[in-house]
Amino acid sequence: MKVFKAILSIVFTVALIWALQTKFGDVPPLGEFLNPSTGFWQNAESKNIIPTEKLELKGLQGKVTIKYDENMVPHIFAENDHDLYYAQGYLTAKARLWQMDIQTRSAAGRLSEVVGPKALELDRYHRRMGMTYGAEHTLQGIMKDPVMSKVINAYSDGVNAYIKQLKPGGYPIEFKLLNYAPEEWKPINSAYLLKLMSETLAGGSNELAMTNVLDKFGAQVTKDLFPDYPTREDPIIPAGTKWNFKPLPIPAPPAAFKAQMLASMKDKEKIEGIGSNNWAVSGSKTASGYPILANDPHLDLTLPSIWYQMQMSAPGVNVYGVTLPGAPCVVIGYNQKVSWGVTNVDADILDWYQVKFKDANRNEYWYNNKWNKVNRKVEVIKILGQKPQTDTVLYTHHGPVVYDNADMAKKGRINVPVGNALRWIAHDESDEFKTFYLLNRASNYTDYREALKYYTAPAQNFIFASADNDIAITPNGKLPLKYKDQGKFIMDGGDPANDWRGWIPFEQNPTVKNPPRGFVSSANQSSTDQTYPYYINWKFEGYERGKRINDRLTAMSKATVDSLRLLQMDDYSIRAQDILPTMVKYLDASKLDDTQLAALDSLKKWDKYCDAKSVGASIFSSWWIKFYNFTWRDNFEDKKTLLYYPTMDRTETLLMKEPNSKWFDNKRTPIVETAADVLSSSFNAAVNQLAKEHGKIGEGWQWGKVKPFEVTHLGHVPGFGSGNFVSGGTGSTVNALIDGHGPSWRMVVQLGPQVKGYGIIPGGQSGNPGSFYYDDMLKTWQDGKLKELLFLQSATETSPRIKKTLTLSK
């Protein structure tokens, strides 16, 4: 018996040792993870700050002084450009190494190496989209520039200086959870971040769904339901602006496209409300007499935060703002003379071309009346715990054929057409970091315009204000010269007339400086009115946020930083203002039960603000979404075919002007419905659902409780996010908080003799969940407040907000 117990004990011990050293699914080897000297215990950080620290680093050319404030924002003072970007890379890696690594892996199609086969389809998609192809071309552009090549190399050297001094015990906790080690940072990794941003902001596509709509309903219906300009608009460049240039000839559409668009009617993933805001108010409308600039870019909110705050100072530059972890320079910010910000243009810079191959070998494709050679790019995808997979991507002169066959498409993205080549601006050679390098050093409007020349993608509305009392905005990027509606549908890849025919000249990108109204603004709406001679896109974000911003700024006088901060938090619904009276008008109160009557009464009393405690906001939002879906689902909901739903704007116009339209009739019922019928059924359904999910009408129906909101961990690790919290706002209000998406950085800058900046991120500076500085600014962000930003003028300047000084030397 004793021998048996001894053997059993040995077997158990061996099994335990084996288990502690083995990875089970998503669980890391527990022995390593729990090891007191190298495991997760080492990631706990004290709130106490060591006031002074000195480090010697290989590769530095001189001394660098870094001052940390109370939120651990680094203020870098370097003696030369090389050391400035070296220090930026070093400090960013120190705070956000895993974030830098995992985002780069995602863009490069290398997630499977560390998380296994679950990421295989995403990796394959990113490879086949040409992310590596595009990053390589961007790096070529950077390396051709004698200044930016030094910047990107210095930044990379700084990142690697930190990685080289790391020991396993100091690895960020996510490396331990996934059981892998950081690898050397390469300049192309920074280029990958640009491709990831292009995918986020300009990688969506509705051409397959729109082509299916055209095939199903014909040209007449398609043109009616999907107009090229919305009914209501308040464009970024004020309507009536005169264009002081002679436009280039517009390419002629091919005959096949004309025939398609003139055809008689046949017989019988883009998310609304996502975007960003920016505006700049002239000194004529501010209390100080100098411009004020505001920007709040809306992105998927994560912990660690998307942005990393930093001040960067060296001879010729002293700039404060937010940086992208993994990329040099300040992206959004200000210096002593100017401030700038960005929102997404939503330009059509991604098109699909149907490819005709010669035979099953697919070695040649038809283009310009002859067979042309197909190029092949072999992608080897390494997979944790499995053999590598080889994937061969076919390239035409347009770009990669993303999905070769239907089986591939079934596993991948539903909006990618099979057998089509992708033409995407993100594949082209570019040097976007040069734009930010120059903006960081800009001192006037001329410098701003010079900086924009280098920017390619994703196209952005660059807003500007200066101490010289200039304000401006430019929807800017490398915009293809197209015929109208080119890229609205899938195109014939064999016809050269469908190719992009050059570019809109930079000087002819829409822009306005010091308009008479005294402000410039953007909220992702249409760039211009219909007099602009070039085609940018047929669809932009809805006009509601831009309209509300422009209404408020028009009414303002003696504006202050605080009045513009409050505008960033504004949650008044222009959509409800436009359509709620009509919606209520069609309801027959005599047919409503007690709960529905109470809901209708709440709606009638609602002030149209989507604040967290509003019951009316919950009822209106639920009702409108139900009405929209009830209107279109019988015609556009198809399990076999992807169809693009008409826009919110077109739906509103249909309700207001065509209440008896055939589109309100539900084909699945024997009676003929009108807008009144759809409004009634959708109202009842919305109220019944609210009652079922949230009980009796009252506190449980408040918007902040009906609309949960969370800032999740970047890797979706449970417990590393914020948890749900109540919030106001919605996709079509200025404070556009919806589905984990919202203001990733709120900034307001007062220009003048002494510039003052205010800002906040929804999290903290540290990427370590065990740090006090992981989410220490989240509560301030939730409350809609801003922190005054510490903008030091020299390394010797003192401030009670400085909590630590780090000195780096060679």
PDB file of C-alpha atoms in Angstrom, residues 611-614 618 690 693-694 698-709 724-728:
ATOM      1  CA  ASP A 611     -28.627  62.325 -21.802  1.00  0.00           C
ATOM      2  CA  ALA A 612     -28.056  59.278 -19.617  1.00  0.00           C
ATOM      3  CA  LYS A 613     -31.246  59.776 -17.565  1.00  0.00           C
ATOM      4  CA  SER A 614     -33.565  60.385 -20.507  1.00  0.00           C
ATOM      5  CA  SER A 618     -34.603  55.273 -25.237  1.00  0.00           C
ATOM      6  CA  LEU A 690     -38.388  47.938 -23.651  1.00  0.00           C
ATOM      7  CA  GLU A 693     -36.227  43.862 -21.107  1.00  0.00           C
ATOM      8  CA  HIS A 694     -36.409  46.731 -18.590  1.00  0.00           C
ATOM      9  CA  GLY A 698     -39.408  54.432 -15.249  1.00  0.00           C
ATOM     10  CA  GLU A 699     -35.745  54.497 -14.197  1.00  0.00           C
ATOM     11  CA  GLY A 700     -35.055  51.189 -15.903  1.00  0.00           C
ATOM     12  CA  TRP A 701     -35.872  52.825 -19.238  1.00  0.00           C
ATOM     13  CA  GLN A 702     -33.253  55.561 -18.859  1.00  0.00           C
ATOM     14  CA  TRP A 703     -30.990  55.849 -21.896  1.00  0.00           C
ATOM     15  CA  GLY A 704     -27.780  55.172 -19.966  1.00  0.00           C
ATOM     16  CA  LYS A 705     -29.216  51.863 -18.718  1.00  0.00           C
ATOM     17  CA  VAL A 706     -30.838  50.819 -21.998  1.00  0.00           C
ATOM     18  CA  LYS A 707     -27.609  51.652 -23.852  1.00  0.00           C
ATOM     19  CA  PRO A 708     -24.773  49.964 -21.893  1.00  0.00           C
ATOM     20  CA  PHE A 709     -21.273  51.176 -22.647  1.00  0.00           C
ATOM     21  CA  ASN A 724     -20.303  48.747 -18.136  1.00  0.00           C
ATOM     22  CA  PHE A 725     -21.139  52.323 -17.199  1.00  0.00           C
ATOM     23  CA  VAL A 726     -24.023  54.641 -18.013  1.00  0.00           C
ATOM     24  CA  SER A 727     -23.435  57.334 -20.619  1.00  0.00           C
ATOM     25  CA  GLY A 728     -25.381  59.774 -22.729  1.00  0.00           C
TER      26      GLY A 728
END
